[in-house]
Short mmCIF file of C-alpha atoms in Angstrom, two decimals:
data_model
loop_
_atom_site.label_atom_id
_atom_site.label_comp_id
_atom_site.label_asym_id
_atom_site.label_seq_id
_atom_site.Cartn_x
_atom_site.Cartn_y
_atom_site.Cartn_z
CA MET A 1 46.63 63.49 -63.83
CA ASN A 2 43.67 62.67 -66.12
CA TYR A 3 41.45 60.80 -63.71
CA ARG A 4 37.97 62.17 -63.13
CA HIS A 5 35.91 60.47 -60.48
CA ALA A 6 32.60 61.64 -62.06
CA PHE A 7 32.91 58.81 -64.47
CA HIS A 8 32.86 56.18 -61.55
CA ALA A 9 30.86 57.79 -58.85
CA GLY A 10 28.36 55.51 -57.22
CA ASN A 11 29.91 52.28 -58.57
CA HIS A 12 30.38 49.25 -56.42
CA GLY A 13 33.86 50.49 -55.26
CA ASP A 14 32.09 53.66 -54.05
CA VAL A 15 29.30 51.75 -52.34
CA LEU A 16 31.95 49.65 -50.28
CA LYS A 17 34.09 52.72 -49.50
CA HIS A 18 31.20 54.97 -48.42
CA ILE A 19 29.41 52.41 -46.31
CA ALA A 20 32.64 51.95 -44.47
CA VAL A 21 33.23 55.64 -44.14
CA LEU A 22 29.94 56.16 -42.43
CA ALA A 23 30.14 53.28 -40.20
CA LEU A 24 33.60 54.46 -38.98
CA CYS A 25 32.27 57.94 -38.30
CA ASP A 26 29.36 56.43 -36.32
CA ALA A 27 31.79 54.29 -34.30
CA LEU A 28 34.30 57.11 -33.65
CA THR A 29 31.52 59.68 -32.67
CA ALA A 30 30.24 57.15 -30.15
CA LYS A 31 32.79 58.85 -27.81
CA PRO A 32 32.33 62.67 -27.05
CA ALA A 33 35.80 63.97 -27.79
CA PRO A 34 36.15 65.93 -30.95
CA LEU A 35 37.39 64.20 -34.17
CA PHE A 36 39.48 65.22 -37.12
CA ALA A 37 39.03 63.80 -40.50
CA LEU A 38 41.40 64.05 -43.56
CA ASP A 39 40.20 63.16 -47.10
CA THR A 40 43.36 63.00 -49.01
CA HIS A 41 41.87 62.70 -52.52
CA ALA A 42 38.55 64.35 -52.04
CA GLY A 43 37.40 65.02 -55.60
CA ARG A 44 34.62 67.56 -55.91
CA GLY A 45 32.36 66.12 -53.21
CA LEU A 46 29.17 65.95 -55.14
CA TYR A 47 28.43 64.21 -58.47
CA PRO A 48 25.37 64.33 -60.89
CA LEU A 49 24.64 60.79 -61.89
CA ASP A 50 22.54 62.12 -64.72
CA GLY A 51 25.55 64.12 -66.01
CA ASN A 52 27.47 63.05 -69.23
CA SER A 53 30.43 61.55 -67.25
CA ALA A 54 28.41 59.10 -65.32
CA GLN A 55 26.07 58.36 -68.13
CA ARG A 56 29.02 57.35 -70.40
CA THR A 57 30.21 54.56 -68.12
CA GLY A 58 26.84 53.55 -66.46
CA GLU A 59 28.81 52.30 -63.58
CA ALA A 60 26.43 53.81 -60.98
CA GLU A 61 23.60 51.59 -62.21
CA GLY A 62 25.51 48.49 -60.98
CA GLY A 63 26.38 50.09 -57.62
CA ILE A 64 24.23 52.72 -55.89
CA GLY A 65 21.33 52.21 -58.47
CA ARG A 66 21.00 48.45 -57.69
CA LEU A 67 21.41 49.08 -53.99
CA LEU A 68 18.61 51.54 -53.85
CA ALA A 69 16.40 49.22 -55.90
CA GLU A 70 16.93 46.35 -53.54
CA ALA A 71 17.32 48.46 -50.32
CA PRO A 72 18.66 45.43 -48.17
CA LYS A 73 17.53 45.37 -44.53
CA GLN A 74 21.01 45.60 -43.16
CA PRO A 75 21.88 48.41 -40.59
CA ALA A 76 25.01 49.90 -42.03
CA ILE A 77 23.76 49.60 -45.58
CA GLY A 78 20.50 51.26 -44.44
CA ARG A 79 22.53 54.12 -42.91
CA TYR A 80 24.31 54.66 -46.21
CA LEU A 81 21.24 54.70 -48.27
CA ALA A 82 19.66 57.31 -45.96
CA ALA A 83 22.62 59.44 -46.38
CA VAL A 84 22.22 59.17 -50.10
CA ARG A 85 18.65 60.03 -49.84
CA ALA A 86 19.37 63.05 -47.72
CA CYS A 87 21.91 64.28 -50.15
CA ARG A 88 19.30 63.97 -52.97
CA ALA A 89 16.76 65.85 -50.94
CA GLU A 90 19.20 68.67 -50.74
CA HIS A 91 20.82 68.56 -54.29
CA GLY A 92 18.29 66.83 -56.48
CA PRO A 93 17.25 63.30 -57.43
CA ALA A 94 20.33 62.48 -59.39
CA ALA A 95 22.92 63.69 -56.86
CA TYR A 96 25.53 61.25 -55.55
CA PRO A 97 27.66 62.33 -52.39
CA GLY A 98 31.39 61.94 -52.42
CA SER A 99 33.30 61.11 -49.41
CA PRO A 100 33.67 64.85 -48.12
CA TRP A 101 30.07 65.25 -48.26
CA LEU A 102 29.40 61.96 -46.32
CA LEU A 103 32.04 63.03 -43.62
CA ALA A 104 30.29 66.43 -43.29
CA HIS A 105 26.94 64.81 -43.00
CA ALA A 106 28.11 62.24 -40.24
CA LEU A 107 30.42 64.22 -38.09
CA ARG A 108 29.49 66.97 -35.45
CA ASP A 109 29.75 70.59 -34.99
CA ASP A 110 32.93 70.37 -33.03
CA ASP A 111 34.60 67.99 -35.38
CA ARG A 112 36.86 69.28 -38.15
CA ILE A 113 37.44 68.01 -41.67
CA ALA A 114 40.35 68.70 -44.06
CA ALA A 115 39.86 67.78 -47.71
CA CYS A 116 42.78 67.89 -50.19
CA GLU A 117 42.21 67.96 -54.06
CA LEU A 118 45.05 68.53 -56.47
CA GLN A 119 43.08 69.17 -59.69
CA PRO A 120 42.15 73.00 -59.79
CA GLU A 121 38.78 72.54 -61.38
CA GLU A 122 37.73 69.79 -58.88
CA ALA A 123 39.12 71.65 -55.94
CA ALA A 124 37.22 74.84 -56.90
CA GLN A 125 33.96 72.74 -57.01
CA LEU A 126 34.90 71.30 -53.68
CA LYS A 127 35.52 74.70 -52.03
CA HIS A 128 32.16 75.94 -53.50
CA HIS A 129 30.20 73.01 -51.90
CA PHE A 130 31.57 73.67 -48.46
CA ASP A 131 31.81 77.55 -48.58
CA ASN A 132 29.30 77.89 -45.72
CA ASP A 133 30.50 74.89 -43.62
CA PRO A 134 33.13 76.23 -41.17
CA ARG A 135 34.01 72.67 -40.12
CA VAL A 136 35.58 71.92 -43.54
CA ALA A 137 38.82 73.23 -44.80
CA VAL A 138 39.60 72.61 -48.40
CA HIS A 139 43.17 72.38 -49.53
CA ALA A 140 44.10 72.71 -53.24
CA ARG A 141 47.05 70.48 -52.76
CA ASP A 142 48.48 66.90 -53.32
CA GLY A 143 46.93 64.57 -50.61
CA TYR A 144 50.09 62.82 -49.79
CA THR A 145 51.95 66.05 -48.95
CA GLY A 146 48.83 67.14 -47.19
CA MET A 147 49.21 64.13 -44.73
CA LYS A 148 52.73 65.36 -43.78
CA ALA A 149 51.45 69.03 -43.38
CA LEU A 150 48.24 68.16 -41.42
CA LEU A 151 49.24 65.42 -39.21
CA PRO A 152 49.06 65.24 -36.26
CA PRO A 153 46.08 67.43 -36.45
CA LYS A 154 45.54 70.59 -34.42
CA LEU A 155 43.50 73.73 -34.42
CA GLY A 156 45.17 76.53 -32.77
CA ALA A 157 46.22 75.18 -29.50
CA THR A 158 43.83 72.03 -29.71
CA ARG A 159 45.22 68.80 -30.79
CA PHE A 160 42.80 66.11 -31.89
CA ASN A 161 43.65 62.73 -30.36
CA ARG A 162 41.15 60.77 -32.43
CA GLY A 163 40.03 60.65 -36.02
CA LEU A 164 40.04 59.16 -39.52
CA VAL A 165 42.21 59.50 -42.55
CA LEU A 166 40.77 58.35 -45.95
CA ILE A 167 43.18 57.61 -48.76
CA ASP A 168 41.42 57.17 -52.15
CA PRO A 169 44.10 57.79 -54.95
CA PRO A 170 43.36 57.23 -58.62
CA TYR A 171 45.85 54.57 -59.23
CA GLU A 172 46.86 56.07 -62.49
CA ALA A 173 50.36 54.90 -61.68
CA GLN A 174 48.76 51.26 -61.06
CA LEU A 175 50.84 49.26 -58.76
CA GLU A 176 53.27 51.92 -58.18
CA GLU A 177 50.58 53.75 -56.35
CA PHE A 178 50.73 51.17 -53.61
CA ASP A 179 54.33 52.03 -52.94
CA THR A 180 53.34 55.69 -52.51
CA ALA A 181 50.47 54.96 -50.35
CA LEU A 182 52.24 52.54 -48.11
CA GLY A 183 55.13 54.91 -47.53
CA ALA A 184 52.62 57.75 -46.76
CA LEU A 185 50.77 55.46 -44.24
CA ARG A 186 54.09 54.43 -42.60
CA ASP A 187 55.09 58.31 -42.16
CA ALA A 188 51.53 59.23 -40.93
CA LEU A 189 51.53 56.44 -38.34
CA ALA A 190 54.74 57.83 -36.96
CA ARG A 191 53.19 61.23 -36.66
CA TRP A 192 49.67 60.27 -35.59
CA PRO A 193 49.76 56.59 -34.36
CA GLN A 194 46.36 56.77 -32.78
CA GLY A 195 44.56 57.69 -36.02
CA THR A 196 42.31 55.27 -37.89
CA TYR A 197 43.48 54.99 -41.62
CA VAL A 198 41.68 53.65 -44.63
CA LEU A 199 43.06 53.10 -47.98
CA TRP A 200 40.76 52.09 -50.85
CA TYR A 201 42.44 49.98 -53.62
CA PRO A 202 41.01 48.42 -56.83
CA ILE A 203 41.10 44.72 -57.43
CA LYS A 204 41.81 43.25 -61.01
CA ARG A 205 43.96 40.27 -60.19
CA ARG A 206 44.25 39.58 -56.55
CA ARG A 207 47.33 37.55 -56.95
CA SER A 208 49.23 40.92 -58.03
CA LEU A 209 48.44 42.30 -54.65
CA GLN A 210 50.35 39.68 -52.52
CA SER A 211 53.41 42.03 -52.20
CA PHE A 212 50.94 44.92 -51.04
CA TYR A 213 49.44 42.60 -48.40
CA ARG A 214 52.84 41.61 -46.94
CA ARG A 215 53.98 45.13 -46.65
CA ALA A 216 50.91 46.33 -45.21
CA ALA A 217 51.21 43.74 -42.49
CA THR A 218 54.53 45.43 -41.32
CA LEU A 219 53.03 48.89 -41.00
CA PRO A 220 53.39 50.03 -37.30
CA ALA A 221 49.80 50.05 -36.64
CA LYS A 222 47.92 48.19 -33.78
CA SER A 223 45.79 46.37 -36.13
CA VAL A 224 45.74 45.79 -39.93
CA MET A 225 42.89 44.38 -41.79
CA THR A 226 41.38 44.31 -45.26
CA ALA A 227 37.75 44.16 -46.36
CA GLU A 228 37.14 43.16 -50.08
CA LEU A 229 34.17 43.08 -52.25
CA LEU A 230 34.29 41.16 -55.53
CA VAL A 231 31.48 41.50 -58.11
CA ARG A 232 33.03 39.00 -60.40
CA ALA A 233 36.12 36.75 -60.60
CA ASP A 234 39.35 38.39 -59.89
CA ASP A 235 41.24 37.01 -63.05
CA SER A 236 41.10 39.83 -65.52
CA PRO A 237 43.82 42.62 -65.57
CA LEU A 238 41.51 44.83 -68.01
CA ARG A 239 38.72 45.64 -65.58
CA MET A 240 38.00 46.48 -61.92
CA ASN A 241 36.49 43.13 -60.62
CA GLY A 242 36.33 44.50 -57.08
CA SER A 243 37.79 46.68 -54.52
CA GLY A 244 39.15 46.66 -51.00
CA LEU A 245 39.65 48.63 -47.94
CA LEU A 246 43.04 48.49 -45.98
CA LEU A 247 42.04 49.55 -42.42
CA LEU A 248 44.55 50.42 -39.81
CA ASN A 249 43.63 50.88 -36.12
CA ALA A 250 39.90 50.31 -36.80
CA PRO A 251 37.62 50.75 -33.84
CA TRP A 252 37.01 47.69 -31.67
CA GLN A 253 34.72 44.95 -33.27
CA PHE A 254 34.57 47.02 -36.50
CA ASP A 255 35.26 43.93 -38.45
CA ARG A 256 31.90 42.62 -37.30
CA THR A 257 30.20 45.60 -38.78
CA LEU A 258 31.84 44.89 -42.26
CA ASP A 259 31.47 41.14 -41.97
CA ALA A 260 27.64 41.63 -41.88
CA VAL A 261 27.74 44.10 -44.83
CA LEU A 262 30.06 42.16 -47.20
CA PRO A 263 27.85 39.08 -47.98
CA VAL A 264 24.79 41.36 -48.67
CA LEU A 265 26.72 43.55 -50.88
CA ALA A 266 27.99 40.40 -52.85
CA ARG A 267 24.51 39.11 -53.17
CA THR A 268 23.00 42.44 -54.30
CA LEU A 269 25.85 43.80 -56.52
CA GLY A 270 27.48 40.73 -57.80
CA GLU A 271 27.48 40.21 -61.41
CA THR A 272 28.44 36.46 -61.54
CA ALA A 273 28.53 33.52 -59.19
CA ASP A 274 32.10 34.42 -58.29
CA ALA A 275 30.95 37.38 -56.40
CA SER A 276 32.21 37.51 -52.77
CA GLY A 277 33.19 39.53 -49.83
CA ALA A 278 35.75 38.77 -47.22
CA ILE A 279 37.57 40.26 -44.12
CA THR A 280 41.21 39.32 -43.65
CA TRP A 281 43.29 40.13 -40.69
CA LEU A 282 47.01 40.86 -41.53
CA LYS A 283 47.84 42.02 -37.94
CA GLN A 284 45.44 41.62 -35.11
CA GLY A 285 45.61 43.82 -31.98
CA ASP A 286 45.62 42.45 -28.47
#
């Protein structure tokens, strides 16, 4: 695997994903029972946006850079920007938090986080970042096999009845990655049906995703929805024109949170008049 997230950290796809992750953490921690969070493709957890990799693509400028400059007055976006500023206060003005850092930032002392990363160098950096955080266990392993090993979650004799699984694969296999991810989700739901699951995916041509939507709707979850952000028209196979989140068993009324976020992101991060954001229910719970 050659993918390195450092080239893409802080881009519009990260913005969508990370706003949703923090909002999910806030919704889930509204109840007192301890939570378990699993990040299957965790990366290194922290990225320098002034580093060579990020500077070579410049993608962060059209994502977190633009959002910080505009600072929209929308609560979920404000929550995310506050987390980014907290990360920078701790790690320097060019730091950008990956999803493991955001999970650790948002969750509580009695919650637990497992972060899987297959690439040795990235896994070593991830472990270094969380050496002093007893809540976080770093696993240098494939995230999909990690789902099989770690779900249903337990710590000693304690089982976690609630929590979040974030799947953010590199899509180096392109459309074949959807087959792998959907298979992993189906297996995970059989193991831990009450968990909340989030799968991030890139959008180039949306029509190529129709099979993915149909199969996702058949997953044995109580509810299945997508939240998508396009920064330009979805008609080019050569670039990422937007991204989406497949959400299974999202907390009650979570769609309203994202429905308020997406138009603001489309206005702020959109690059053409075709920019848009939308929620789609594939299966709606009772």
